[in-house]
Coordinates of C-alpha atoms and ligand atoms in Angstrom, one line a residue:
M1 CA 128.7 102.5 92.0
T2 CA 129.5 106.2 91.8
T3 CA 127.7 109.1 93.4
L4 CA 126.4 110.0 89.9
D5 CA 124.8 106.6 89.6
F6 CA 123.0 107.1 92.8
D7 CA 122.0 110.6 91.9
Y8 CA 120.4 109.3 88.7
F9 CA 118.6 106.4 90.7
Y10 CA 117.3 108.7 93.3
S11 CA 116.0 111.1 90.9
W12 CA 114.4 108.3 88.8
V13 CA 112.8 106.9 92.0
H14 CA 111.3 110.4 92.9
T15 CA 109.9 110.8 89.5
N16 CA 108.6 107.4 89.0
L17 CA 107.7 106.0 92.4
N18 CA 107.2 109.4 94.3
I19 CA 109.7 108.5 97.1
R20 CA 112.4 110.9 98.3
L21 CA 115.4 108.6 98.9
D22 CA 117.5 111.7 99.6
A23 CA 115.6 112.1 102.8
Y24 CA 117.3 108.8 104.2
K25 CA 120.8 108.4 105.6
E26 CA 122.8 107.7 102.6
K27 CA 125.4 105.1 103.6
Q28 CA 122.9 102.6 105.0
L29 CA 120.4 103.1 102.2
N30 CA 122.9 102.8 99.4
R31 CA 124.2 99.6 100.8
R32 CA 120.6 98.2 100.9
I33 CA 119.9 99.4 97.3
Q34 CA 122.9 97.6 96.1
T35 CA 122.0 94.4 97.8
V36 CA 118.5 94.3 96.6
M37 CA 119.7 95.3 93.1
R38 CA 121.9 92.3 92.9
Q39 CA 119.1 90.0 94.2
A40 CA 117.1 91.3 91.2
G41 CA 120.0 90.3 88.8
A42 CA 120.8 93.8 87.8
N43 CA 124.3 94.9 87.1
D44 CA 123.9 98.6 87.6
L45 CA 121.3 101.2 88.8
K46 CA 120.2 102.0 85.2
E47 CA 119.4 98.4 84.5
Y48 CA 117.9 98.1 87.8
S49 CA 115.4 101.0 87.3
T50 CA 114.4 99.5 83.9
L51 CA 113.7 96.2 85.8
I52 CA 111.8 98.1 88.5
H53 CA 109.8 99.9 85.8
G54 CA 108.8 96.7 83.9
D55 CA 108.3 94.1 86.7
E56 CA 105.8 94.6 89.4
L57 CA 107.2 91.9 91.7
I58 CA 110.8 93.6 91.5
R59 CA 109.2 96.9 92.2
K60 CA 107.5 95.5 95.3
Q61 CA 110.8 93.7 96.3
F62 CA 112.6 97.0 96.0
L63 CA 110.0 98.9 98.1
D64 CA 109.9 96.1 100.7
Y65 CA 113.6 96.0 101.1
I66 CA 114.2 99.7 101.5
T67 CA 111.4 100.4 103.9
I68 CA 112.5 98.0 106.7
N69 CA 109.4 96.7 108.3
V70 CA 110.5 95.1 111.5
T71 CA 108.0 95.4 114.4
E72 CA 106.2 93.6 116.9
F73 CA 103.3 94.0 119.5
F74 CA 104.2 96.1 122.5
R75 CA 107.6 96.7 121.2
N76 CA 109.6 98.0 124.2
K77 CA 106.9 96.9 126.5
D78 CA 107.6 99.5 129.3
L79 CA 106.8 102.3 126.8
F80 CA 103.3 100.9 126.2
E81 CA 102.9 100.5 130.1
K82 CA 103.8 104.2 130.3
F83 CA 101.3 105.0 127.6
E84 CA 98.6 103.0 129.6
E85 CA 99.5 104.9 132.8
L86 CA 99.3 108.3 130.9
L87 CA 95.9 107.3 129.2
R88 CA 94.3 106.7 132.7
T89 CA 96.0 109.5 134.8
D90 CA 96.8 112.4 132.2
L91 CA 95.1 112.1 128.8
S92 CA 91.6 111.1 130.1
K93 CA 91.8 113.9 132.6
K94 CA 92.8 116.5 130.0
F95 CA 90.8 115.6 127.1
D96 CA 87.2 114.4 126.4
K97 CA 88.3 112.7 123.1
I98 CA 91.6 111.4 121.8
T99 CA 92.8 111.1 118.4
I100 CA 96.0 108.9 118.1
W101 CA 98.3 108.7 115.2
S102 CA 100.7 105.7 114.8
A103 CA 103.0 107.1 112.1
A104 CA 105.1 104.5 110.2
C105 CA 102.9 101.7 111.6
S106 CA 104.3 98.7 109.4
I107 CA 102.0 95.7 109.7
G108 CA 100.0 97.2 112.4
A109 CA 101.4 95.6 115.5
E110 CA 101.9 99.1 117.0
P111 CA 98.5 100.8 116.5
Y112 CA 96.7 97.4 117.5
S113 CA 98.8 97.3 120.7
L114 CA 97.5 100.8 121.4
A115 CA 93.9 99.7 120.5
M116 CA 94.1 96.7 123.1
I117 CA 95.3 99.2 125.8
I118 CA 92.4 101.6 125.1
D119 CA 90.0 98.6 125.0
R120 CA 91.0 97.4 128.4
H121 CA 89.9 100.7 130.0
S122 CA 86.2 101.7 129.7
L123 CA 87.2 105.5 129.7
P124 CA 84.5 107.8 128.7
L125 CA 86.4 109.2 125.9
K126 CA 85.8 109.3 122.2
K127 CA 88.7 107.5 120.7
K128 CA 90.2 107.3 117.2
I129 CA 93.3 105.6 116.0
I130 CA 94.9 106.6 112.7
A131 CA 97.7 104.3 111.4
T132 CA 99.9 105.2 108.4
D133 CA 102.8 103.9 106.5
I134 CA 104.3 104.6 103.0
D135 CA 104.3 101.0 102.0
D136 CA 101.0 99.9 100.4
T137 CA 101.9 96.1 100.7
I138 CA 102.4 96.4 104.4
L139 CA 99.2 98.3 104.9
E140 CA 97.2 95.6 103.2
K141 CA 98.8 93.1 105.5
A142 CA 98.1 95.3 108.5
K143 CA 94.3 95.4 107.6
T144 CA 94.2 91.6 107.6
G145 CA 94.8 91.5 111.3
I146 CA 96.7 88.2 110.9
F147 CA 100.1 87.8 112.7
K148 CA 102.9 85.3 113.3
E149 CA 103.5 83.9 116.8
S150 CA 107.0 85.5 116.7
E151 CA 105.3 89.0 116.4
L152 CA 103.3 88.3 119.6
K153 CA 106.2 87.5 122.0
N154 CA 105.3 90.5 124.2
V155 CA 101.6 89.7 124.2
S156 CA 100.3 88.3 127.5
V157 CA 98.4 85.0 127.8
I158 CA 95.2 86.9 128.8
D159 CA 95.6 89.4 125.8
R160 CA 96.1 86.4 123.4
S161 CA 93.0 84.7 124.6
D162 CA 90.9 88.0 124.8
Y163 CA 91.8 89.4 121.5
F164 CA 93.1 86.6 119.1
A165 CA 91.8 83.4 117.6
I166 CA 94.4 80.7 116.3
E167 CA 93.6 79.6 112.8
N168 CA 96.3 77.6 110.8
N169 CA 99.1 78.4 113.2
R170 CA 98.4 82.2 112.8
Y171 CA 96.9 84.6 115.2
V172 CA 93.9 86.3 113.9
L173 CA 93.0 89.6 115.7
N174 CA 89.3 90.1 116.7
N175 CA 87.2 92.5 114.7
N176 CA 86.6 94.8 117.7
I177 CA 90.2 95.7 117.7
K178 CA 90.7 95.8 114.1
Q179 CA 87.9 98.2 113.7
M180 CA 89.3 100.7 116.1
V181 CA 92.2 101.5 113.6
D182 CA 91.9 103.4 110.4
F183 CA 94.8 102.6 108.1
R184 CA 96.0 105.0 105.4
K185 CA 98.9 105.5 103.2
H186 CA 101.0 108.5 104.2
D187 CA 104.6 109.5 103.6
L188 CA 106.3 111.4 106.4
V189 CA 108.7 113.2 104.0
L190 CA 106.3 114.2 101.3
D191 CA 102.7 114.5 102.8
D192 CA 100.9 117.0 105.0
F193 CA 100.2 116.1 108.6
E194 CA 96.8 115.8 110.2
K195 CA 96.0 118.5 112.8
N196 CA 94.4 118.4 116.2
L197 CA 96.0 115.2 117.4
H198 CA 96.2 114.2 121.0
V199 CA 98.8 111.5 120.7
I200 CA 101.4 110.8 118.0
V201 CA 103.4 107.4 118.2
C202 CA 106.3 107.6 115.8
R203 CA 108.8 104.9 116.6
N204 CA 111.8 103.3 114.8
V205 CA 111.4 105.3 111.6
T206 CA 113.3 108.7 112.3
I207 CA 116.5 106.8 112.7
Y208 CA 116.6 106.2 109.0
F209 CA 116.2 109.9 108.1
K210 CA 119.0 112.4 107.7
N211 CA 119.1 115.1 110.7
E212 CA 117.4 118.0 108.9
I213 CA 114.5 115.7 107.6
K214 CA 114.1 114.2 111.2
E215 CA 113.9 117.7 112.7
E216 CA 111.3 118.8 110.1
I217 CA 109.2 115.8 110.9
Y218 CA 109.3 116.6 114.7
R219 CA 108.5 120.2 114.0
K220 CA 105.4 119.1 111.9
M221 CA 104.4 116.5 114.5
S222 CA 104.5 119.2 117.1
D223 CA 102.4 121.4 115.0
S224 CA 99.9 118.6 114.7
L225 CA 99.5 118.2 118.4
V226 CA 97.2 120.1 120.6
K227 CA 98.6 121.7 123.6
G228 CA 99.1 119.0 126.3
G229 CA 99.3 116.1 123.6
L230 CA 102.0 113.6 123.7
L231 CA 104.8 112.4 121.3
F232 CA 106.2 108.9 121.8
T233 CA 109.4 108.1 119.9
G234 CA 111.4 104.8 119.6
A235 CA 113.8 103.6 122.3
T236 CA 116.7 105.0 120.4
E237 CA 115.2 108.1 119.1
T238 CA 115.8 110.7 122.0
I239 CA 114.8 114.2 120.9
Y240 CA 117.7 116.6 122.2
Q241 CA 116.4 120.0 123.1
P242 CA 112.8 119.4 122.7
E243 CA 112.0 122.9 123.6
Q244 CA 113.2 123.9 120.0
F245 CA 110.0 122.0 118.8
G246 CA 107.6 123.3 121.6
L247 CA 107.8 120.0 123.4
K248 CA 109.1 119.0 126.9
K249 CA 110.2 115.6 128.1
V250 CA 107.8 113.8 130.3
S251 CA 109.7 110.6 130.5
S252 CA 112.1 108.7 128.4
F253 CA 111.0 108.8 124.8
I254 CA 107.8 110.7 125.7
Y255 CA 107.3 114.4 125.0
E256 CA 104.5 116.8 125.8
K257 CA 103.4 119.7 123.6
T258 CA 103.7 122.7 125.6
V259 CA 102.5 125.7 123.6
Ligands
LIG1 C1 111.1 99.7 111.5 S1 109.4 100.0 111.1 C2 108.7 100.6 112.5 C3 107.3 100.0 112.7 C4 106.7 100.5 114.2 N1 106.5 101.9 114.2 C5 107.6 100.0 115.3 O1 108.2 100.7 116.0 O2 107.6 98.8 115.5 C6 109.6 101.3 110.0 C7 108.4 101.6 109.1 O3 108.6 103.0 108.4 C8 107.9 103.0 107.3 N2 108.5 104.0 106.5 C9 109.7 104.2 106.0 N3 109.9 105.4 105.3 C10 108.7 106.0 105.5 C11 108.1 107.4 105.1 N4 108.9 108.2 104.4 N5 106.8 107.7 105.5 C12 106.1 106.8 106.2 N6 106.6 105.5 106.7 C13 107.7 105.2 106.3 C14 108.4 101.5 106.7 O4 107.5 101.2 105.5 C15 108.3 100.7 107.9 O5 106.9 100.1 108.0

């Protein structure tokens, strides 16, 4: 497959599916495209784009495969423990309401983990959790609030009994927690970002983007935070020189908006 083939395909995807593949790290992405293309039975990218165009299932399969949805509740548990501590000792003292954005939320395990933490504390705060992802299918799944046991491995016995019911070997989240999260479709590369946010949790997605796109995302996220607001990144997503984005490091993978 030549660069020209990929150029054609990237531009076809942009025009027809409104996704900017050129924002992602190329090597890794092109490998994934070739794998999913072969699975669909196409011999080249032109043929594959025709299949994507004509077959909804193949289109879904393509989107699912390139948007890597791996997640779980309380992923890197220590970070959620830190969020809980900062919610009690810092955020609730600084603000009388908090709006949290879980960006690239996948099947919802991340925003629902945040909702459980908030629910545990009866803080006199107005709370709102917005959760977004580029992938429609995954958002529909998130809204159901139904999970596999493997996605709950970091959920304590107490939280399992407080927040889930077991039905047909699946864990069904209770309505109280489900209602705390507002799911919306949002593309981190193409869409505008909401303003006046107090917390942004954006984890395990910027690793897939090219450096210049990643930097633009952090710049826009910083613009979206109120002064004193916090940005949480993934456990491999250190922001070097956070000052360039008006941020300062509070602890590992947590940054505070300073200006
Ligand atoms: C590996 S998951 C991370 C889920 C969760 N944040 C976590 O850390 O467990 C990456 C998510 O990023 C989403 N994603 C990929 N590209 C995106 C984009 N341009 N805009 C918004 N979400 C995107 C994927 O659909 C996927 O659900």
